[in-house]
Amino acid sequence: MDFPLLKTFEVESWLVESLLEFLEELKIKLPNWEYKTAFSDVPDSYETDNLVDRDYPQLDIFSKYFISKASDLLHVPEKNIELFWFHFLDYGKGGEMGIHNHMHLEDFVMFIYLSTCDDGQTTWYLNNFDGESQKRTTISCVPERGKGALFSSLVDHYGTPNAAGTKKLCVLGLRVRLDNI
């Protein structure tokens, strides 16, 4: 097996454009997620809840693309990958996300950056045991339009403040079945 803690990749510009169009459509049709999050006090931020079970035709195209991409990156057959979570984050001016992981929901997380920013970087702790290990194994990247990251849901990560309010992100949660490989 060859499971990564963190891999970056590129996505095609048509996909970024399609995701941005979908995000703008959702902002009109779907209210901000009611769940209390880090964005709750940021006036111009927007966050969707999980879109997986919603009836939007675009989701089929996006799901097929992301499952295929995850299959290539994880070396796992597509039939063994389930798209469990799909949502958008538009950080707004000063929006940030505190340290967290996704281990309670899914096995892997996929980010697609929909905008390029001067700040608002994502930071991952590949080893979160203590201060020395955090310092030694911290990786950060500034959002760059079309860049993606796939990482283990066990990895703690956070998003630093985005002063300009331009950071937009598509976040996916993946579950992987290994018992029938």
Coordinates of N, CA and C in Angstrom, one line a residue:
M1 N 0.8 -1.2 0.0 CA 0.0 0.0 0.0 C 0.9 1.2 0.0
D2 N 0.3 2.3 -0.5 CA 1.1 3.6 -0.6 C 0.1 4.7 -0.3
F3 N -0.2 4.9 1.0 CA -1.1 5.9 1.5 C -0.3 7.1 1.9
P4 N -0.6 8.3 1.3 CA 0.1 9.5 1.7 C -0.5 10.2 2.9
L5 N 0.3 10.9 3.6 CA -0.2 11.9 4.6 C -0.7 13.1 3.9
L6 N 0.0 13.6 2.8 CA -0.3 14.8 2.1 C 0.3 14.7 0.7
K7 N -0.6 15.0 -0.3 CA -0.1 15.1 -1.7 C -0.8 16.3 -2.3
T8 N 0.0 17.1 -3.1 CA -0.6 18.2 -3.8 C -0.7 17.8 -5.3
F9 N -1.6 18.4 -5.9 CA -1.9 18.1 -7.4 C -2.5 19.4 -8.0
E10 N -2.6 19.3 -9.3 CA -3.3 20.4 -10.1 C -4.6 19.9 -10.6
V11 N -5.5 20.8 -10.8 CA -6.8 20.5 -11.5 C -6.9 21.5 -12.7
E12 N -7.7 21.0 -13.6 CA -7.9 21.8 -14.8 C -8.7 23.1 -14.6
S13 N -8.4 24.1 -15.4 CA -9.1 25.4 -15.3 C -10.6 25.3 -15.5
W14 N -11.1 24.4 -16.4 CA -12.5 24.3 -16.6 C -13.2 23.8 -15.3
L15 N -12.5 23.0 -14.5 CA -13.1 22.5 -13.2 C -13.2 23.7 -12.2
V16 N -12.1 24.4 -12.1 CA -12.1 25.6 -11.2 C -13.2 26.5 -11.6
E17 N -13.4 26.9 -12.9 CA -14.4 27.8 -13.3 C -15.8 27.2 -13.0
S18 N -16.0 25.9 -13.2 CA -17.3 25.3 -13.0 C -17.6 25.3 -11.5
L19 N -16.6 25.0 -10.6 CA -16.8 25.1 -9.2 C -17.1 26.5 -8.7
L20 N -16.4 27.5 -9.3 CA -16.7 28.9 -8.9 C -18.2 29.3 -9.3
E21 N -18.6 28.9 -10.5 CA -19.9 29.2 -11.0 C -21.0 28.5 -10.0
F22 N -20.7 27.3 -9.7 CA -21.6 26.5 -8.8 C -21.6 27.2 -7.4
L23 N -20.5 27.7 -6.9 CA -20.4 28.4 -5.6 C -21.3 29.6 -5.7
E24 N -21.2 30.4 -6.7 CA -22.0 31.6 -6.9 C -23.5 31.3 -6.9
E25 N -23.8 30.3 -7.6 CA -25.2 29.8 -7.7 C -25.7 29.4 -6.3
L26 N -24.9 28.7 -5.6 CA -25.3 28.3 -4.2 C -25.5 29.5 -3.3
K27 N -24.7 30.5 -3.4 CA -24.8 31.7 -2.6 C -26.2 32.4 -2.8
I28 N -26.7 32.3 -4.0 CA -28.0 32.8 -4.2 C -29.2 31.9 -3.7
K29 N -29.0 30.6 -3.9 CA -30.1 29.6 -3.6 C -30.0 29.0 -2.2
L30 N -28.9 29.0 -1.6 CA -28.7 28.2 -0.4 C -28.2 29.1 0.7
P31 N -28.9 29.2 1.8 CA -28.4 30.1 2.9 C -27.1 29.6 3.5
N32 N -26.4 30.5 4.2 CA -25.2 30.1 4.9 C -25.5 28.9 5.9
W33 N -24.6 28.0 6.0 CA -24.8 26.9 6.9 C -25.0 27.4 8.3
E34 N -26.0 26.8 9.0 CA -26.4 27.3 10.3 C -25.5 26.8 11.4
Y35 N -24.7 25.8 11.1 CA -23.8 25.2 12.1 C -22.8 26.3 12.5
K36 N -22.5 26.5 13.8 CA -21.6 27.5 14.3 C -20.2 27.1 14.0
T37 N -19.5 27.9 13.1 CA -18.2 27.6 12.7 C -17.3 28.8 12.9
A38 N -16.0 28.6 12.5 CA -15.1 29.7 12.6 C -15.5 31.0 11.8
F39 N -16.4 30.8 10.8 CA -16.8 31.9 10.0 C -18.0 32.6 10.5
S40 N -18.6 32.1 11.6 CA -19.9 32.7 12.1 C -19.8 34.2 12.3
D41 N -18.7 34.7 12.7 CA -18.6 36.1 13.0 C -18.0 37.0 11.9
V42 N -17.8 36.4 10.7 CA -17.2 37.1 9.6 C -18.3 37.4 8.6
P43 N -18.7 38.7 8.6 CA -19.9 39.1 7.8 C -20.0 38.7 6.4
D44 N -18.9 38.8 5.6 CA -19.0 38.5 4.2 C -18.5 37.1 3.9
S45 N -18.5 36.2 4.8 CA -18.1 34.8 4.6 C -19.3 34.0 4.2
Y46 N -19.0 32.8 3.6 CA -20.1 31.9 3.2 C -19.6 30.5 3.3
E47 N -20.4 29.6 3.8 CA -20.1 28.2 4.0 C -21.3 27.4 3.7
T48 N -21.2 26.3 2.9 CA -22.3 25.4 2.7 C -22.3 24.3 3.7
D49 N -23.4 23.6 3.9 CA -23.3 22.3 4.6 C -22.9 21.3 3.6
N50 N -23.1 20.0 3.9 CA -22.7 18.9 3.0 C -23.7 18.9 1.8
L51 N -23.2 18.9 0.6 CA -24.0 18.9 -0.6 C -24.2 17.6 -1.2
V52 N -23.6 16.5 -0.7 CA -23.6 15.2 -1.3 C -25.0 14.7 -1.6
D53 N -25.9 14.8 -0.7 CA -27.2 14.3 -1.0 C -28.2 15.3 -1.6
R54 N -27.7 16.4 -2.0 CA -28.6 17.5 -2.6 C -28.8 17.2 -4.1
D55 N -29.8 17.7 -4.6 CA -30.2 17.4 -6.0 C -29.7 18.5 -7.0
Y56 N -28.4 18.5 -7.2 CA -27.8 19.5 -8.2 C -27.1 18.6 -9.2
P57 N -27.4 18.8 -10.5 CA -26.8 18.0 -11.6 C -25.3 18.1 -11.7
Q58 N -24.7 19.3 -11.3 CA -23.3 19.4 -11.3 C -22.5 18.4 -10.4
L59 N -23.2 18.0 -9.3 CA -22.5 17.2 -8.4 C -22.1 15.8 -9.0
D60 N -22.8 15.3 -9.9 CA -22.4 14.1 -10.6 C -21.1 14.2 -11.3
I61 N -21.0 15.3 -12.1 CA -19.7 15.6 -12.8 C -18.6 15.8 -11.8
F62 N -18.8 16.6 -10.8 CA -17.7 16.8 -9.8 C -17.3 15.5 -9.1
S63 N -18.3 14.8 -8.7 CA -18.1 13.5 -7.9 C -17.2 12.6 -8.8
K64 N -17.6 12.4 -10.0 CA -16.8 11.5 -10.9 C -15.4 12.0 -11.0
Y65 N -15.2 13.2 -11.2 CA -13.9 13.8 -11.4 C -13.0 13.6 -10.1
F66 N -13.6 13.9 -9.0 CA -12.8 13.8 -7.7 C -12.6 12.4 -7.3
I67 N -13.5 11.5 -7.5 CA -13.3 10.1 -7.2 C -12.2 9.5 -8.1
S68 N -12.2 9.9 -9.4 CA -11.1 9.4 -10.3 C -9.8 10.0 -9.9
K69 N -9.7 11.3 -9.5 CA -8.5 11.9 -9.0 C -8.0 11.2 -7.8
A70 N -8.9 11.0 -6.8 CA -8.5 10.3 -5.6 C -8.0 8.9 -5.9
S71 N -8.6 8.2 -6.8 CA -8.2 6.8 -7.1 C -6.8 6.8 -7.7
D72 N -6.5 7.8 -8.5 CA -5.1 7.9 -9.1 C -4.1 8.2 -8.0
L73 N -4.4 9.1 -7.1 CA -3.5 9.6 -6.0 C -3.3 8.5 -4.9
L74 N -4.3 7.8 -4.6 CA -4.3 6.8 -3.5 C -4.0 5.4 -4.0
H75 N -4.0 5.2 -5.3 CA -3.8 3.8 -5.9 C -4.9 2.8 -5.4
V76 N -6.1 3.3 -5.4 CA -7.2 2.5 -4.9 C -8.3 2.5 -6.0
P77 N -8.9 1.4 -6.3 CA -10.0 1.4 -7.4 C -11.1 2.4 -7.0
E78 N -11.6 3.1 -8.1 CA -12.7 4.0 -7.9 C -13.9 3.4 -7.1
K79 N -14.2 2.2 -7.3 CA -15.3 1.5 -6.7 C -15.1 1.5 -5.2
N80 N -13.9 1.7 -4.7 CA -13.6 1.6 -3.2 C -13.6 3.0 -2.6
I81 N -13.9 4.0 -3.3 CA -13.9 5.4 -2.8 C -15.3 6.0 -2.8
E82 N -15.7 6.5 -1.7 CA -17.0 7.1 -1.5 C -16.8 8.6 -1.2
L83 N -17.5 9.4 -2.0 CA -17.5 10.9 -1.7 C -18.5 11.1 -0.6
F84 N -18.0 11.3 0.6 CA -18.9 11.4 1.8 C -19.3 12.8 2.1
W85 N -18.4 13.8 1.8 CA -18.7 15.2 2.2 C -18.2 16.1 1.0
F86 N -19.0 17.1 0.7 CA -18.7 18.0 -0.3 C -19.2 19.4 0.1
H87 N -18.4 20.4 0.3 CA -18.8 21.7 0.7 C -17.9 22.8 0.3
F88 N -18.3 24.0 0.3 CA -17.5 25.2 -0.1 C -17.3 26.1 1.1
L89 N -16.2 26.8 1.1 CA -15.8 27.8 2.1 C -15.4 29.0 1.3
D90 N -16.0 30.1 1.6 CA -15.6 31.4 1.1 C -15.3 32.2 2.4
Y91 N -14.0 32.4 2.6 CA -13.5 32.9 3.9 C -14.0 34.3 4.3
G92 N -14.2 35.2 3.4 CA -14.5 36.5 3.8 C -13.3 37.3 4.4
K93 N -13.5 38.6 4.6 CA -12.3 39.4 5.1 C -12.0 39.0 6.5
G94 N -10.8 38.5 6.7 CA -10.3 38.1 8.0 C -10.7 36.7 8.4
G95 N -11.4 36.0 7.5 CA -11.8 34.6 7.9 C -10.6 33.7 8.1
E96 N -10.8 32.8 9.0 CA -9.7 31.8 9.3 C -10.4 30.6 9.8
M97 N -9.6 29.5 9.9 CA -10.1 28.2 10.4 C -9.1 27.7 11.4
G98 N -9.6 27.4 12.6 CA -8.7 26.9 13.7 C -8.2 25.5 13.4
I99 N -7.3 25.1 14.3 CA -6.7 23.7 14.1 C -7.8 22.7 14.3
H100 N -7.8 21.7 13.4 CA -8.8 20.6 13.5 C -8.3 19.5 12.6
N101 N -9.0 18.4 12.6 CA -8.8 17.3 11.7 C -10.2 16.7 11.3
H102 N -10.2 15.7 10.5 CA -11.5 15.2 10.0 C -11.7 13.7 10.3
M103 N -10.9 13.2 11.3 CA -10.9 11.8 11.5 C -12.2 11.2 11.9
H104 N -13.1 12.0 12.5 CA -14.4 11.6 13.0 C -15.4 11.4 11.8
L105 N -15.1 11.8 10.6 CA -16.0 11.7 9.5 C -15.5 10.9 8.3
E106 N -14.3 11.1 7.9 CA -13.8 10.4 6.7 C -12.4 10.0 6.8
D107 N -11.9 9.4 5.8 CA -10.5 8.8 5.8 C -9.5 9.8 5.1
F108 N -9.9 10.5 4.1 CA -9.1 11.4 3.4 C -9.9 12.7 3.1
V109 N -9.1 13.8 3.0 CA -9.7 15.1 2.7 C -9.1 15.6 1.5
M110 N -9.9 16.3 0.6 CA -9.4 16.9 -0.6 C -9.8 18.3 -0.6
F111 N -8.8 19.2 -0.8 CA -9.0 20.6 -0.9 C -8.8 21.0 -2.4
I112 N -9.6 21.9 -2.9 CA -9.3 22.5 -4.2 C -9.4 24.0 -4.0
Y113 N -8.3 24.7 -4.2 CA -8.2 26.1 -4.0 C -8.8 26.8 -5.3
L114 N -9.8 27.6 -5.1 CA -10.5 28.3 -6.2 C -10.0 29.7 -6.4
S115 N -9.1 30.1 -5.6 CA -8.5 31.5 -5.8 C -7.1 31.5 -5.4
T116 N -6.4 32.5 -5.9 CA -5.0 32.7 -5.4 C -5.0 33.9 -4.4
C117 N -4.3 33.7 -3.3 CA -4.3 34.7 -2.3 C -2.8 35.0 -1.8
D118 N -2.6 36.2 -1.3 CA -1.3 36.5 -0.7 C -1.2 36.0 0.7
D119 N -2.3 35.7 1.3 CA -2.2 35.1 2.7 C -3.3 34.1 2.8
G120 N -3.7 33.7 4.0 CA -4.7 32.7 4.2 C -4.2 31.3 3.9
Q121 N -2.9 31.1 4.2 CA -2.3 29.8 4.0 C -2.9 28.7 4.8
T122 N -2.8 27.5 4.3 CA -3.2 26.3 5.0 C -1.9 25.7 5.5
T123 N -2.0 25.3 6.8 CA -0.8 24.7 7.5 C -1.2 23.3 8.0
W124 N -0.4 22.3 7.7 CA -0.6 20.9 8.2 C 0.5 20.5 9.1
Y125 N 0.1 19.8 10.2 CA 1.1 19.2 11.1 C 1.1 17.7 10.8
L126 N 2.2 17.3 10.1 CA 2.3 15.9 9.8 C 2.5 15.0 11.0
N127 N 3.1 15.6 12.0 CA 3.3 14.9 13.3 C 2.9 15.9 14.4
N128 N 1.8 15.6 15.1 CA 1.3 16.6 16.1 C 1.6 16.1 17.5
F129 N 2.6 15.3 17.8 CA 2.8 14.7 19.1 C 3.3 15.8 20.1
D130 N 4.2 16.6 19.8 CA 4.7 17.6 20.7 C 5.2 18.8 19.9
G131 N 5.6 19.9 20.6 CA 6.1 21.1 19.9 C 7.3 20.8 19.0
E132 N 8.2 20.0 19.4 CA 9.4 19.7 18.6 C 9.0 19.0 17.3
S133 N 8.1 18.0 17.4 CA 7.7 17.3 16.2 C 6.8 18.2 15.3
Q134 N 6.0 19.0 15.9 CA 5.2 20.0 15.1 C 6.1 20.9 14.3
K135 N 7.1 21.5 14.9 CA 8.0 22.4 14.3 C 8.8 21.7 13.1
R136 N 9.2 20.4 13.4 CA 9.9 19.7 12.4 C 9.1 19.2 11.2
T137 N 7.8 19.0 11.4 CA 7.0 18.4 10.3 C 5.8 19.3 9.9
T138 N 5.9 20.6 10.0 CA 4.9 21.5 9.6 C 5.1 21.9 8.1
I139 N 4.0 21.8 7.3 CA 4.0 22.2 5.9 C 2.9 23.2 5.7
S140 N 3.2 24.2 4.9 CA 2.2 25.3 4.6 C 2.2 25.6 3.2
C141 N 1.0 26.0 2.7 CA 1.0 26.5 1.3 C 0.0 27.6 1.3
V142 N 0.3 28.7 0.5 CA -0.6 29.8 0.2 C -1.5 29.3 -0.9
P143 N -2.8 29.6 -0.8 CA -3.8 29.2 -1.8 C -3.4 29.7 -3.2
E144 N -3.5 28.8 -4.1 CA -3.2 29.0 -5.5 C -4.3 28.4 -6.4
R145 N -4.9 29.2 -7.1 CA -6.0 28.8 -8.0 C -5.7 27.5 -8.8
G146 N -6.5 26.5 -8.6 CA -6.2 25.2 -9.4 C -5.3 24.2 -8.7
K147 N -4.8 24.6 -7.5 CA -4.0 23.6 -6.8 C -4.9 22.8 -5.8
G148 N -4.6 21.6 -5.7 CA -5.4 20.7 -4.8 C -4.4 20.1 -3.8
A149 N -5.0 19.6 -2.7 CA -4.3 18.8 -1.7 C -5.2 17.7 -1.3
L150 N -4.6 16.5 -1.2 CA -5.2 15.3 -0.7 C -4.4 14.9 0.6
F151 N -5.1 14.7 1.7 CA -4.4 14.4 2.9 C -5.2 13.5 3.8
S152 N -4.5 12.8 4.7 CA -5.1 11.9 5.7 C -6.0 12.7 6.6
S153 N -7.2 12.2 6.9 CA -8.1 12.9 7.8 C -7.5 13.0 9.2
L154 N -6.5 12.2 9.5 CA -5.8 12.3 10.8 C -4.9 13.5 11.0
V155 N -4.6 14.2 9.9 CA -3.6 15.3 10.0 C -4.3 16.5 10.5
D156 N -3.8 17.1 11.5 CA -4.3 18.4 12.0 C -3.9 19.5 11.1
H157 N -4.8 20.5 10.8 CA -4.5 21.5 9.9 C -5.3 22.8 10.3
Y158 N -4.9 23.9 9.8 CA -5.7 25.1 10.0 C -5.4 26.1 8.8
G159 N -6.3 27.1 8.8 CA -6.2 28.1 7.8 C -6.0 29.5 8.4
T160 N -4.9 30.2 8.1 CA -4.6 31.5 8.7 C -5.6 32.5 8.1
P161 N -5.7 33.7 8.8 CA -6.6 34.7 8.3 C -6.3 35.2 6.9
N162 N -7.4 35.4 6.2 CA -7.3 35.9 4.8 C -7.8 37.4 4.9
A163 N -6.9 38.3 4.9 CA -7.2 39.7 5.1 C -8.1 40.3 4.0
A164 N -7.8 39.9 2.8 CA -8.5 40.5 1.6 C -9.9 39.8 1.5
G165 N -10.1 38.7 2.0 CA -11.4 38.0 1.9 C -11.6 37.3 0.5
T166 N -10.5 36.9 -0.1 CA -10.6 36.3 -1.4 C -10.4 34.8 -1.4
K167 N -10.2 34.2 -0.3 CA -9.9 32.7 -0.2 C -11.2 32.0 -0.4
K168 N -11.2 31.1 -1.4 CA -12.4 30.3 -1.7 C -11.8 28.8 -1.9
L169 N -12.6 27.9 -1.3 CA -12.1 26.5 -1.2 C -13.2 25.6 -1.4
C170 N -13.0 24.5 -2.1 CA -13.9 23.4 -2.2 C -13.3 22.3 -1.3
V171 N -14.1 21.7 -0.4 CA -13.6 20.7 0.5 C -14.4 19.4 0.4
L172 N -13.6 18.3 0.2 CA -14.3 17.0 0.0 C -13.8 16.1 1.1
G173 N -14.7 15.2 1.5 CA -14.3 14.2 2.5 C -14.5 12.8 1.8
L174 N -13.5 12.0 1.8 CA -13.6 10.7 1.1 C -13.5 9.5 2.1
R175 N -14.3 8.5 1.9 CA -14.1 7.3 2.7 C -13.6 6.2 1.7
V176 N -12.7 5.4 2.2 CA -12.0 4.4 1.4 C -12.2 3.0 2.0
R177 N -12.7 2.1 1.2 CA -12.8 0.7 1.6 C -11.6 -0.1 1.2
L178 N -11.0 -0.8 2.1 CA -9.8 -1.6 1.8 C -10.1 -3.1 2.0
D179 N -11.3 -3.4 2.6 CA -11.6 -4.8 3.0 C -11.9 -5.7 1.8
N180 N -12.1 -5.1 0.6 CA -12.4 -5.9 -0.6 C -11.4 -5.7 -1.7
I181 N -10.2 -5.3 -1.4 CA -9.2 -5.1 -2.5 C -8.4 -6.4 -2.7

